[in-house]
Short mmCIF file of C-alpha atoms in Angstrom, two decimals:
data_model
loop_
_atom_site.label_atom_id
_atom_site.label_comp_id
_atom_site.label_asym_id
_atom_site.label_seq_id
_atom_site.Cartn_x
_atom_site.Cartn_y
_atom_site.Cartn_z
CA MET A 1 -6.75 9.25 8.09
CA THR A 2 -7.78 8.80 11.99
CA GLY A 3 -8.85 5.32 12.68
CA THR A 4 -10.12 3.68 8.99
CA ARG A 5 -13.70 3.18 8.98
CA PHE A 6 -14.75 0.64 6.53
CA PRO A 7 -18.96 -0.56 5.33
CA ALA A 8 -20.82 -2.00 8.42
CA ASP A 9 -20.72 -5.63 7.90
CA PHE A 10 -16.96 -5.26 6.29
CA ARG A 11 -13.58 -6.09 8.02
CA LEU A 12 -10.39 -6.07 7.93
CA GLU A 13 -7.34 -9.14 8.90
CA PRO A 14 -5.08 -10.36 7.19
CA LEU A 15 -5.13 -12.90 4.41
CA ARG A 16 -5.26 -16.38 5.28
CA ARG A 17 -5.07 -19.89 3.35
CA GLN A 18 -8.74 -20.59 3.62
CA HIS A 19 -9.98 -16.88 1.79
CA SER A 20 -11.18 -16.98 -1.34
CA ARG A 21 -8.15 -15.61 -3.62
CA ARG A 22 -8.96 -16.81 -6.54
CA GLN A 23 -12.43 -15.51 -7.26
CA PHE A 24 -11.22 -11.89 -7.00
CA ARG A 25 -11.34 -9.42 -10.07
CA CYS A 26 -10.98 -6.19 -10.32
CA GLY A 27 -9.52 -5.26 -13.53
CA GLU A 28 -6.66 -5.46 -13.42
CA HIS A 29 -5.04 -9.21 -14.20
CA GLN A 30 -1.62 -8.34 -12.47
CA VAL A 31 -3.55 -7.41 -9.14
CA ASP A 32 -6.40 -10.39 -9.29
CA ASP A 33 -3.01 -12.93 -9.61
CA TRP A 34 -0.66 -11.88 -7.62
CA LEU A 35 -3.87 -12.29 -5.04
CA ALA A 36 -4.35 -15.37 -6.49
CA THR A 37 -0.88 -17.07 -7.02
CA LYS A 38 1.80 -15.04 -4.86
CA ALA A 39 0.43 -12.64 -1.66
CA LEU A 40 -0.04 -16.04 0.50
CA GLN A 41 3.40 -17.23 -0.55
CA HIS A 42 4.76 -14.52 0.06
CA GLN A 43 3.27 -13.31 3.39
CA GLU A 44 4.19 -17.13 5.05
CA LYS A 45 8.46 -16.67 3.91
CA HIS A 46 8.10 -12.85 5.62
CA LEU A 47 8.45 -11.22 2.23
CA SER A 48 5.56 -9.62 2.72
CA ALA A 49 2.36 -8.88 4.37
CA THR A 50 -1.85 -8.57 2.71
CA LYS A 51 -4.70 -7.86 4.43
CA VAL A 52 -7.67 -7.75 3.28
CA LEU A 53 -11.15 -6.68 3.42
CA LEU A 54 -13.76 -8.52 3.28
CA ASP A 55 -17.36 -7.99 2.70
CA GLU A 56 -20.80 -8.84 4.57
CA ALA A 57 -20.56 -12.38 2.87
CA GLY A 58 -17.10 -13.52 3.15
CA GLY A 59 -15.63 -12.08 -0.24
CA ILE A 60 -12.55 -10.35 -1.06
CA ALA A 61 -13.86 -6.80 -1.47
CA GLY A 62 -10.24 -5.20 -1.36
CA TYR A 63 -7.00 -5.68 0.03
CA TYR A 64 -3.23 -4.43 -0.18
CA THR A 65 -0.26 -5.60 0.61
CA LEU A 66 3.18 -3.82 2.16
CA ALA A 67 6.58 -4.77 2.12
CA THR A 68 10.38 -3.68 3.49
CA ALA A 69 13.01 -2.32 1.17
CA GLN A 70 15.91 -0.45 0.63
CA VAL A 71 16.18 2.07 -2.42
CA ASP A 72 19.73 3.63 -3.49
CA PHE A 73 21.03 7.08 -1.73
CA GLY A 74 20.49 8.72 -5.28
CA ASP A 75 17.10 7.24 -6.56
CA LEU A 76 16.16 9.50 -4.65
CA PRO A 77 15.45 13.36 -4.88
CA ALA A 78 17.46 15.61 -3.08
CA GLU A 79 14.63 17.65 -0.49
CA LEU A 80 14.30 13.91 0.70
CA THR A 81 17.71 12.70 0.67
CA LYS A 82 19.37 16.18 3.29
CA ARG A 83 21.56 15.26 6.02
CA LEU A 84 20.45 11.59 4.99
CA PRO A 85 24.03 9.25 4.85
CA ARG A 86 25.39 8.31 0.88
CA ARG A 87 24.11 4.32 1.10
CA MET A 88 21.21 2.00 0.61
CA LEU A 89 17.50 3.90 2.53
CA PRO A 90 14.65 2.27 3.94
CA VAL A 91 11.66 2.59 2.58
CA ALA A 92 7.96 0.82 3.33
CA VAL A 93 6.34 -0.41 -0.35
CA LEU A 94 3.19 -0.75 -0.50
CA ALA A 95 3.57 -3.28 -3.41
CA TRP A 96 -0.85 -3.94 -4.17
CA LEU A 97 -3.51 -2.80 -3.84
CA GLY A 98 -6.68 -3.72 -5.54
CA VAL A 99 -10.73 -2.81 -5.08
CA SER A 100 -13.05 -5.53 -6.63
CA LEU A 101 -14.86 -4.76 -9.14
CA ASP A 102 -17.92 -5.76 -7.40
CA HIS A 103 -16.98 -3.17 -5.13
CA GLN A 104 -15.47 0.11 -7.09
CA GLY A 105 -17.21 3.15 -7.20
CA ARG A 106 -17.88 3.02 -3.52
CA GLY A 107 -14.38 4.72 -1.63
CA LEU A 108 -12.98 1.35 -0.58
CA GLY A 109 -9.78 2.15 -2.28
CA ARG A 110 -9.61 5.32 -1.19
CA LEU A 111 -10.44 3.81 2.56
CA LEU A 112 -7.91 0.70 2.12
CA LEU A 113 -5.17 3.21 1.35
CA ALA A 114 -5.64 5.47 4.30
CA GLN A 115 -5.82 2.03 6.54
CA ALA A 116 -2.40 0.77 4.31
CA LEU A 117 -0.83 4.52 4.69
CA ARG A 118 -1.56 3.63 8.88
CA ASP A 119 -0.05 0.76 9.00
CA CYS A 120 3.40 2.26 7.48
CA TYR A 121 3.13 4.89 9.96
CA GLU A 122 2.18 2.33 13.01
CA ALA A 123 5.08 0.42 11.51
CA GLY A 124 7.58 3.31 11.29
CA ARG A 125 7.33 3.95 15.45
CA THR A 126 9.02 1.12 15.31
CA PHE A 127 11.51 0.30 12.26
CA ALA A 128 12.08 3.58 10.21
CA PHE A 129 11.95 4.20 6.78
CA VAL A 130 12.89 7.25 4.35
CA ALA A 131 9.61 7.18 2.26
CA VAL A 132 6.01 4.92 1.35
CA ILE A 133 7.17 4.01 -2.59
CA LEU A 134 4.79 2.40 -4.71
CA ASP A 135 4.90 1.44 -8.65
CA CYS A 136 1.10 2.18 -10.70
CA LEU A 137 0.54 0.27 -13.02
CA ASN A 138 -1.63 2.56 -15.05
CA ASN A 139 -1.59 6.57 -15.43
CA SER A 140 -5.20 6.46 -13.48
CA ALA A 141 -3.69 5.06 -10.55
CA LYS A 142 -1.18 7.17 -11.09
CA VAL A 143 -3.53 9.69 -10.52
CA PHE A 144 -4.93 8.72 -7.82
CA TYR A 145 -2.13 7.87 -5.75
CA GLN A 146 -1.36 11.30 -6.51
CA ARG A 147 -3.98 12.74 -5.31
CA TRP A 148 -2.55 11.53 -1.57
CA ASN A 149 0.57 13.77 -2.14
CA PHE A 150 2.84 10.55 -3.51
CA GLN A 151 5.26 12.40 -5.94
CA GLU A 152 7.36 10.71 -8.81
CA LEU A 153 10.54 9.35 -7.95
CA PRO A 154 13.03 11.11 -10.80
CA GLY A 155 13.52 9.47 -13.47
CA HIS A 156 10.66 7.10 -12.75
CA PRO A 157 7.57 8.37 -13.98
CA TYR A 158 5.38 5.68 -12.68
CA ARG A 159 7.26 5.03 -9.48
CA LEU A 160 6.05 7.13 -6.89
CA PHE A 161 7.18 7.98 -3.75
CA LEU A 162 5.69 9.84 0.32
CA SER A 163 7.92 10.75 2.20
CA ALA A 164 7.92 9.49 5.74
CA ARG A 165 7.65 12.99 7.46
CA ARG A 166 4.91 13.84 5.02
CA LEU A 167 2.98 10.82 6.60
CA ASP A 168 3.81 11.62 9.40
CA ALA A 169 1.95 14.78 8.86
CA MET A 170 -0.76 13.47 7.33
CA ILE A 171 -1.75 11.22 10.77
CA GLU A 172 -1.15 13.95 12.74
CA GLU A 173 -3.05 16.07 10.80
CA SER A 174 -5.75 13.94 10.66
CA SER A 175 -5.69 12.92 14.70
CA THR A 176 -5.95 16.21 15.21
#
């Protein structure tokens, strides 16, 4: 997970008003709708940050959205909360990730996830959190994230987490 290398002529940048958000289609209506109608608003309100991967023609090949949140101590597994205060705990949230239908099957989802996790890792040097969490829309998404060591939160089969400790180890492993 060292510096993520996207295909030549692709570039990753923060979402801006001029990006063709409404043309993006990934096969999941909720993922398409978020980018088209809410991502920029939430970014402008400092609720989340979205990065888009632009293809050689300037179209959105994929994107991810990150945010922060708090979860109750009791909602996290015991191995994660050992020696932590019994209160709301900070987490990073991978809120959305999608790859356009035109670019699926090329490994861009994996590259976008790697970059999103690197962004979380870098942010964690300044704003601490105990885990990265995400909600899966379906089983195939769940399987994809589980390949990256995300685990189910107890009682929430489609809410997954990756501990900050595990994230640190993944980044440090890839840097050696």
